[in-house]
PDB file of C-alpha atoms in Angstrom:
ATOM      1  CA  ALA A   1     190.257   8.265 -42.749  1.00  0.00           C
ATOM      2  CA  GLN A   2     188.241   5.764 -40.579  1.00  0.00           C
ATOM      3  CA  ARG A   3     189.509   4.137 -37.759  1.00  0.00           C
ATOM      4  CA  VAL A   4     188.213   1.703 -35.018  1.00  0.00           C
ATOM      5  CA  THR A   5     189.926   1.099 -31.548  1.00  0.00           C
ATOM      6  CA  GLN A   6     189.379  -2.084 -29.292  1.00  0.00           C
ATOM      7  CA  PRO A   7     191.630  -1.312 -26.483  1.00  0.00           C
ATOM      8  CA  GLU A   8     191.657  -4.479 -24.818  1.00  0.00           C
ATOM      9  CA  LYS A   9     193.188  -7.527 -26.561  1.00  0.00           C
ATOM     10  CA  LEU A  10     192.364  -9.721 -24.147  1.00  0.00           C
ATOM     11  CA  LEU A  11     189.285  -9.930 -21.530  1.00  0.00           C
ATOM     12  CA  SER A  12     188.837 -12.577 -19.035  1.00  0.00           C
ATOM     13  CA  VAL A  13     185.378 -12.768 -16.817  1.00  0.00           C
ATOM     14  CA  PHE A  14     183.568 -15.540 -14.746  1.00  0.00           C
ATOM     15  CA  LYS A  15     180.531 -17.128 -15.846  1.00  0.00           C
ATOM     16  CA  GLY A  16     177.475 -14.878 -14.679  1.00  0.00           C
ATOM     17  CA  ALA A  17     179.567 -11.895 -14.514  1.00  0.00           C
ATOM     18  CA  PRO A  18     178.622  -8.965 -16.878  1.00  0.00           C
ATOM     19  CA  VAL A  19     180.810  -7.982 -19.652  1.00  0.00           C
ATOM     20  CA  GLU A  20     181.620  -5.106 -21.756  1.00  0.00           C
ATOM     21  CA  LEU A  21     183.937  -5.122 -24.524  1.00  0.00           C
ATOM     22  CA  LYS A  22     185.137  -1.521 -25.500  1.00  0.00           C
ATOM     23  CA  CYS A  23     185.084   0.024 -29.133  1.00  0.00           C
ATOM     24  CA  ASN A  24     185.937   3.600 -30.207  1.00  0.00           C
ATOM     25  CA  TYR A  25     185.746   4.800 -33.920  1.00  0.00           C
ATOM     26  CA  SER A  26     187.098   7.795 -35.706  1.00  0.00           C
ATOM     27  CA  TYR A  27     184.936   8.518 -38.829  1.00  0.00           C
ATOM     28  CA  SER A  28     183.965  11.939 -40.004  1.00  0.00           C
ATOM     29  CA  GLY A  29     180.850  11.180 -41.763  1.00  0.00           C
ATOM     30  CA  SER A  30     177.669   9.106 -40.424  1.00  0.00           C
ATOM     31  CA  PRO A  31     179.149   5.581 -39.665  1.00  0.00           C
ATOM     32  CA  GLU A  32     177.618   2.062 -39.555  1.00  0.00           C
ATOM     33  CA  LEU A  33     178.755   0.270 -36.854  1.00  0.00           C
ATOM     34  CA  PHE A  34     179.036  -3.715 -36.314  1.00  0.00           C
ATOM     35  CA  TRP A  35     180.028  -6.312 -34.060  1.00  0.00           C
ATOM     36  CA  TYR A  36     181.406  -9.544 -35.630  1.00  0.00           C
ATOM     37  CA  VAL A  37     182.488 -12.768 -33.669  1.00  0.00           C
ATOM     38  CA  GLN A  38     184.767 -15.376 -34.436  1.00  0.00           C
ATOM     39  CA  TYR A  39     184.170 -18.577 -32.297  1.00  0.00           C
ATOM     40  CA  SER A  40     187.224 -21.294 -32.285  1.00  0.00           C
ATOM     41  CA  ARG A  41     187.473 -22.959 -35.667  1.00  0.00           C
ATOM     42  CA  GLN A  42     184.226 -21.049 -36.977  1.00  0.00           C
ATOM     43  CA  ARG A  43     183.788 -18.419 -39.603  1.00  0.00           C
ATOM     44  CA  LEU A  44     183.666 -14.810 -38.916  1.00  0.00           C
ATOM     45  CA  GLN A  45     180.168 -13.411 -38.581  1.00  0.00           C
ATOM     46  CA  LEU A  46     177.957 -10.670 -37.820  1.00  0.00           C
ATOM     47  CA  LEU A  47     176.766 -10.522 -34.198  1.00  0.00           C
ATOM     48  CA  LEU A  48     174.758  -7.335 -34.330  1.00  0.00           C
ATOM     49  CA  ARG A  49     174.757  -3.905 -36.042  1.00  0.00           C
ATOM     50  CA  HIS A  50     173.907  -0.633 -34.501  1.00  0.00           C
ATOM     51  CA  ILE A  51     171.102   0.334 -36.785  1.00  0.00           C
ATOM     52  CA  SER A  52     168.980  -2.754 -35.881  1.00  0.00           C
ATOM     53  CA  ARG A  53     168.946  -1.762 -32.203  1.00  0.00           C
ATOM     54  CA  GLU A  54     168.529  -5.421 -31.548  1.00  0.00           C
ATOM     55  CA  SER A  55     169.817  -7.815 -28.624  1.00  0.00           C
ATOM     56  CA  ILE A  56     171.422 -11.219 -30.188  1.00  0.00           C
ATOM     57  CA  LYS A  57     172.715 -13.953 -27.815  1.00  0.00           C
ATOM     58  CA  GLY A  58     171.939 -11.479 -25.107  1.00  0.00           C
ATOM     59  CA  PHE A  59     174.597  -8.860 -26.199  1.00  0.00           C
ATOM     60  CA  THR A  60     173.494  -5.306 -26.907  1.00  0.00           C
ATOM     61  CA  ALA A  61     175.492  -2.142 -28.244  1.00  0.00           C
ATOM     62  CA  ASP A  62     174.517   1.219 -28.533  1.00  0.00           C
ATOM     63  CA  LEU A  63     176.038   3.651 -30.556  1.00  0.00           C
ATOM     64  CA  ASN A  64     177.215   6.830 -28.835  1.00  0.00           C
ATOM     65  CA  LYS A  65     178.053   9.585 -31.342  1.00  0.00           C
ATOM     66  CA  GLY A  66     179.098  11.979 -28.514  1.00  0.00           C
ATOM     67  CA  GLU A  67     181.812   9.444 -27.275  1.00  0.00           C
ATOM     68  CA  THR A  68     182.407   8.087 -30.570  1.00  0.00           C
ATOM     69  CA  SER A  69     181.888   4.496 -28.865  1.00  0.00           C
ATOM     70  CA  PHE A  70     180.042   1.533 -29.739  1.00  0.00           C
ATOM     71  CA  HIS A  71     180.648  -0.772 -26.810  1.00  0.00           C
ATOM     72  CA  LEU A  72     179.464  -4.463 -26.580  1.00  0.00           C
ATOM     73  CA  LYS A  73     177.657  -5.313 -23.239  1.00  0.00           C
ATOM     74  CA  LYS A  74     176.067  -8.639 -21.800  1.00  0.00           C
ATOM     75  CA  PRO A  75     174.795  -8.751 -18.400  1.00  0.00           C
ATOM     76  CA  PHE A  76     175.488 -11.934 -17.508  1.00  0.00           C
ATOM     77  CA  ALA A  77     178.531 -13.856 -19.569  1.00  0.00           C
ATOM     78  CA  GLN A  78     178.260 -17.539 -20.588  1.00  0.00           C
ATOM     79  CA  GLU A  79     181.155 -19.949 -21.379  1.00  0.00           C
ATOM     80  CA  GLU A  80     179.940 -20.169 -24.977  1.00  0.00           C
ATOM     81  CA  ASP A  81     180.611 -16.566 -25.463  1.00  0.00           C
ATOM     82  CA  SER A  82     184.252 -17.171 -25.310  1.00  0.00           C
ATOM     83  CA  ALA A  83     185.558 -15.849 -28.615  1.00  0.00           C
ATOM     84  CA  MET A  84     187.416 -13.122 -30.591  1.00  0.00           C
ATOM     85  CA  TYR A  85     184.938 -10.115 -31.145  1.00  0.00           C
ATOM     86  CA  TYR A  86     185.685  -7.346 -33.810  1.00  0.00           C
ATOM     87  CA  CYS A  87     184.343  -4.161 -33.753  1.00  0.00           C
ATOM     88  CA  ALA A  88     183.887  -2.703 -37.381  1.00  0.00           C
ATOM     89  CA  LEU A  89     182.847   0.384 -39.066  1.00  0.00           C
ATOM     90  CA  SER A  90     181.615   1.106 -42.673  1.00  0.00           C
ATOM     91  CA  GLY A  91     181.308   4.470 -44.098  1.00  0.00           C
ATOM     92  CA  ILE A  92     179.015   6.017 -46.350  1.00  0.00           C
ATOM     93  CA  SER A  93     180.618   4.117 -49.382  1.00  0.00           C
ATOM     94  CA  GLY A  94     179.669   0.827 -47.919  1.00  0.00           C
ATOM     95  CA  SER A  95     182.598  -0.972 -49.528  1.00  0.00           C
ATOM     96  CA  ARG A  96     185.498  -0.665 -46.887  1.00  0.00           C
ATOM     97  CA  LEU A  97     184.309  -2.614 -43.531  1.00  0.00           C
ATOM     98  CA  THR A  98     187.117  -1.512 -41.299  1.00  0.00           C
ATOM     99  CA  PHE A  99     188.092  -3.654 -38.533  1.00  0.00           C
ATOM    100  CA  GLY A 100     189.312  -2.997 -34.962  1.00  0.00           C
ATOM    101  CA  GLU A 101     192.249  -5.052 -33.542  1.00  0.00           C
ATOM    102  CA  GLY A 102     189.894  -7.516 -31.898  1.00  0.00           C
ATOM    103  CA  THR A 103     189.372  -8.505 -28.405  1.00  0.00           C
ATOM    104  CA  GLN A 104     189.545 -12.215 -27.207  1.00  0.00           C
ATOM    105  CA  LEU A 105     187.078 -12.957 -24.618  1.00  0.00           C
ATOM    106  CA  THR A 106     187.411 -15.654 -22.140  1.00  0.00           C
ATOM    107  CA  VAL A 107     184.599 -16.478 -20.101  1.00  0.00           C
ATOM    108  CA  ASN A 108     185.726 -19.131 -17.140  1.00  0.00           C
ATOM    109  CA  PRO A 109     183.622 -21.460 -15.484  1.00  0.00           C
TER     110      PRO A 109
ATOM    111  CA  ASP B   1     172.138 -21.876 -49.907  1.00  0.00           C
ATOM    112  CA  THR B   2     173.405 -19.228 -47.261  1.00  0.00           C
ATOM    113  CA  GLU B   3     176.949 -19.950 -47.130  1.00  0.00           C
ATOM    114  CA  VAL B   4     180.004 -18.755 -48.816  1.00  0.00           C
ATOM    115  CA  THR B   5     182.107 -21.806 -49.920  1.00  0.00           C
ATOM    116  CA  GLN B   6     185.969 -21.487 -50.438  1.00  0.00           C
ATOM    117  CA  THR B   7     188.326 -24.222 -51.733  1.00  0.00           C
ATOM    118  CA  PRO B   8     190.774 -25.516 -50.690  1.00  0.00           C
ATOM    119  CA  LYS B   9     190.599 -25.471 -47.084  1.00  0.00           C
ATOM    120  CA  HIS B  10     194.388 -25.640 -46.806  1.00  0.00           C
ATOM    121  CA  LEU B  11     196.993 -25.020 -49.667  1.00  0.00           C
ATOM    122  CA  VAL B  12     200.786 -25.523 -49.463  1.00  0.00           C
ATOM    123  CA  MET B  13     202.768 -24.090 -52.168  1.00  0.00           C
ATOM    124  CA  GLY B  14     206.399 -23.123 -53.193  1.00  0.00           C
ATOM    125  CA  MET B  15     207.655 -19.537 -54.141  1.00  0.00           C
ATOM    126  CA  THR B  16     207.526 -20.508 -57.865  1.00  0.00           C
ATOM    127  CA  ASN B  17     204.221 -22.312 -57.824  1.00  0.00           C
ATOM    128  CA  LYS B  18     200.921 -20.820 -59.368  1.00  0.00           C
ATOM    129  CA  LYS B  19     197.822 -21.937 -57.490  1.00  0.00           C
ATOM    130  CA  SER B  20     194.309 -20.485 -57.149  1.00  0.00           C
ATOM    131  CA  LEU B  21     191.784 -20.134 -54.445  1.00  0.00           C
ATOM    132  CA  LYS B  22     188.021 -20.492 -55.325  1.00  0.00           C
ATOM    133  CA  CYS B  23     184.908 -18.876 -53.589  1.00  0.00           C
ATOM    134  CA  GLU B  24     181.479 -19.430 -54.315  1.00  0.00           C
ATOM    135  CA  GLN B  25     178.165 -18.081 -52.872  1.00  0.00           C
ATOM    136  CA  HIS B  26     174.551 -18.487 -54.147  1.00  0.00           C
ATOM    137  CA  MET B  27     172.824 -15.961 -52.260  1.00  0.00           C
ATOM    138  CA  GLY B  28     172.480 -13.630 -54.989  1.00  0.00           C
ATOM    139  CA  HIS B  29     175.073 -11.508 -53.469  1.00  0.00           C
ATOM    140  CA  ARG B  30     176.549  -9.069 -56.327  1.00  0.00           C
ATOM    141  CA  ALA B  31     179.812  -7.796 -54.121  1.00  0.00           C
ATOM    142  CA  MET B  32     182.545 -10.081 -53.297  1.00  0.00           C
ATOM    143  CA  TYR B  33     185.557  -9.548 -51.312  1.00  0.00           C
ATOM    144  CA  TRP B  34     188.974 -11.089 -50.422  1.00  0.00           C
ATOM    145  CA  TYR B  35     190.761 -10.675 -47.156  1.00  0.00           C
ATOM    146  CA  LYS B  36     193.648 -11.751 -45.550  1.00  0.00           C
ATOM    147  CA  GLN B  37     193.895 -12.656 -42.150  1.00  0.00           C
ATOM    148  CA  LYS B  38     197.260 -13.274 -40.430  1.00  0.00           C
ATOM    149  CA  ALA B  39     196.736 -14.949 -36.679  1.00  0.00           C
ATOM    150  CA  LYS B  40     195.337 -13.078 -34.212  1.00  0.00           C
ATOM    151  CA  LYS B  41     195.002 -10.075 -36.255  1.00  0.00           C
ATOM    152  CA  PRO B  42     191.702  -8.480 -37.840  1.00  0.00           C
ATOM    153  CA  PRO B  43     190.941  -9.256 -41.666  1.00  0.00           C
ATOM    154  CA  GLU B  44     192.660  -6.932 -44.026  1.00  0.00           C
ATOM    155  CA  LEU B  45     190.901  -5.876 -47.126  1.00  0.00           C
ATOM    156  CA  MET B  46     192.364  -6.986 -50.491  1.00  0.00           C
ATOM    157  CA  PHE B  47     189.973  -6.696 -53.136  1.00  0.00           C
ATOM    158  CA  VAL B  48     186.390  -5.665 -53.681  1.00  0.00           C
ATOM    159  CA  TYR B  49     184.341  -6.824 -56.745  1.00  0.00           C
ATOM    160  CA  SER B  50     181.026  -5.118 -57.502  1.00  0.00           C
ATOM    161  CA  TYR B  51     178.806  -6.517 -60.336  1.00  0.00           C
ATOM    162  CA  GLU B  52     181.623  -8.831 -61.407  1.00  0.00           C
ATOM    163  CA  LYS B  53     184.043  -5.701 -61.939  1.00  0.00           C
ATOM    164  CA  LEU B  54     186.775  -4.891 -59.608  1.00  0.00           C
ATOM    165  CA  SER B  55     185.942  -1.830 -57.544  1.00  0.00           C
ATOM    166  CA  ILE B  56     188.622  -1.770 -54.693  1.00  0.00           C
ATOM    167  CA  ASN B  57     192.294  -2.816 -54.946  1.00  0.00           C
ATOM    168  CA  GLU B  58     194.189  -2.168 -51.857  1.00  0.00           C
ATOM    169  CA  SER B  59     197.224  -1.925 -53.279  1.00  0.00           C
ATOM    170  CA  VAL B  60     197.859  -5.537 -53.312  1.00  0.00           C
ATOM    171  CA  PRO B  61     200.968  -6.937 -55.161  1.00  0.00           C
ATOM    172  CA  SER B  62     200.583  -8.202 -58.430  1.00  0.00           C
ATOM    173  CA  ARG B  63     201.535 -11.659 -57.442  1.00  0.00           C
ATOM    174  CA  PHE B  64     197.558 -11.918 -56.318  1.00  0.00           C
ATOM    175  CA  SER B  65     195.454 -11.768 -59.312  1.00  0.00           C
ATOM    176  CA  PRO B  66     191.577 -11.863 -58.454  1.00  0.00           C
ATOM    177  CA  GLU B  67     189.268 -12.744 -60.987  1.00  0.00           C
ATOM    178  CA  CYS B  68     185.282 -12.771 -61.108  1.00  0.00           C
ATOM    179  CA  PRO B  69     184.148 -15.105 -63.648  1.00  0.00           C
ATOM    180  CA  ASN B  70     180.182 -14.544 -62.818  1.00  0.00           C
ATOM    181  CA  SER B  71     178.361 -13.176 -60.013  1.00  0.00           C
ATOM    182  CA  SER B  72     178.662 -16.442 -58.019  1.00  0.00           C
ATOM    183  CA  LEU B  73     182.190 -17.219 -58.152  1.00  0.00           C
ATOM    184  CA  LEU B  74     185.462 -15.312 -57.308  1.00  0.00           C
ATOM    185  CA  ASN B  75     188.854 -16.662 -57.549  1.00  0.00           C
ATOM    186  CA  LEU B  76     192.257 -15.541 -56.325  1.00  0.00           C
ATOM    187  CA  HIS B  77     195.126 -16.762 -58.383  1.00  0.00           C
ATOM    188  CA  LEU B  78     198.467 -16.930 -56.667  1.00  0.00           C
ATOM    189  CA  HIS B  79     201.981 -16.796 -58.566  1.00  0.00           C
ATOM    190  CA  ALA B  80     205.435 -16.220 -57.014  1.00  0.00           C
ATOM    191  CA  LEU B  81     204.432 -15.787 -53.347  1.00  0.00           C
ATOM    192  CA  GLN B  82     206.572 -15.196 -50.513  1.00  0.00           C
ATOM    193  CA  PRO B  83     206.676 -16.741 -47.200  1.00  0.00           C
ATOM    194  CA  GLU B  84     205.216 -13.925 -45.738  1.00  0.00           C
ATOM    195  CA  ASP B  85     202.139 -14.253 -47.836  1.00  0.00           C
ATOM    196  CA  SER B  86     201.047 -17.466 -45.724  1.00  0.00           C
ATOM    197  CA  ALA B  87     197.986 -16.517 -44.111  1.00  0.00           C
ATOM    198  CA  LEU B  88     193.977 -17.323 -43.710  1.00  0.00           C
ATOM    199  CA  TYR B  89     192.467 -16.043 -47.182  1.00  0.00           C
ATOM    200  CA  LEU B  90     188.868 -15.334 -46.450  1.00  0.00           C
ATOM    201  CA  CYS B  91     186.265 -14.518 -49.113  1.00  0.00           C
ATOM    202  CA  ALA B  92     182.988 -12.691 -48.339  1.00  0.00           C
ATOM    203  CA  SER B  93     179.845 -11.354 -49.904  1.00  0.00           C
ATOM    204  CA  SER B  94     177.299  -9.111 -49.386  1.00  0.00           C
ATOM    205  CA  HIS B  95     173.960  -7.652 -51.067  1.00  0.00           C
ATOM    206  CA  HIS B  96     175.716  -4.633 -52.875  1.00  0.00           C
ATOM    207  CA  VAL B  97     178.378  -2.086 -51.999  1.00  0.00           C
ATOM    208  CA  ARG B  98     175.958   0.796 -51.896  1.00  0.00           C
ATOM    209  CA  THR B  99     172.956  -0.221 -50.097  1.00  0.00           C
ATOM    210  CA  PRO B 100     172.245   0.042 -46.520  1.00  0.00           C
ATOM    211  CA  ASN B 101     173.365  -2.657 -44.146  1.00  0.00           C
ATOM    212  CA  THR B 102     176.361  -3.271 -46.524  1.00  0.00           C
ATOM    213  CA  GLY B 103     178.694  -3.758 -43.713  1.00  0.00           C
ATOM    214  CA  GLU B 104     177.126  -7.142 -43.235  1.00  0.00           C
ATOM    215  CA  LEU B 105     179.404  -9.438 -44.916  1.00  0.00           C
ATOM    216  CA  PHE B 106     178.874 -13.121 -45.094  1.00  0.00           C
ATOM    217  CA  PHE B 107     182.289 -14.963 -44.899  1.00  0.00           C
ATOM    218  CA  GLY B 108     183.728 -18.140 -45.901  1.00  0.00           C
ATOM    219  CA  GLU B 109     185.599 -20.139 -43.556  1.00  0.00           C
ATOM    220  CA  GLY B 110     188.931 -19.582 -45.263  1.00  0.00           C
ATOM    221  CA  SER B 111     191.687 -20.926 -47.236  1.00  0.00           C
ATOM    222  CA  ARG B 112     194.855 -21.647 -45.123  1.00  0.00           C
ATOM    223  CA  LEU B 113     197.916 -20.726 -47.425  1.00  0.00           C
ATOM    224  CA  THR B 114     201.550 -21.691 -46.468  1.00  0.00           C
ATOM    225  CA  VAL B 115     204.128 -20.733 -48.595  1.00  0.00           C
ATOM    226  CA  LEU B 116     207.270 -22.446 -48.348  1.00  0.00           C
TER     227      LEU B 116
END
């Protein structure tokens, strides 16, 4: 079975502060990990995925297989980063994308 | 066209009505999905179509009936729904269910369904 845990439902930071959204996973094989973001009144969209090892909108995430984590980080949060963030896991079959419960990030001015 | 389009955006129906939700994509994706999303909750997978064939049904009640007429279209037929079925129904597509990076789903804006 595959499982994704996001321990924080709500996270509030001030503009310019660092932000880290936590994600832990459980999967017996080689997982593919993703972060999806849902801005207010917009569609759910892919933010980044671990195999790309890229930075999108200043966000990065590193897959730590030892700790089974895929935390999302940004050194300086912006107000426009306020959104719901979902960590997601896809197994080898690819077809089942399992989402975590999500973290609502609010960046205050 | 790099979007998934869903219609209608809003739907109100009674428990005895029959209605359909529609989804369309023209990105050449061969996998299409229906998800159900309740407020402040993650999307829950309902159905997966791969090459126009139903490949996954997550034990969804038969009052929800999916249909994939062709590679660009996906429908969800609704009949005898319950008030607890009220939710945002999301359609998504991806290149293929079994190629790398299949976790990249392209979502529509959703159809907000209210069952009275």
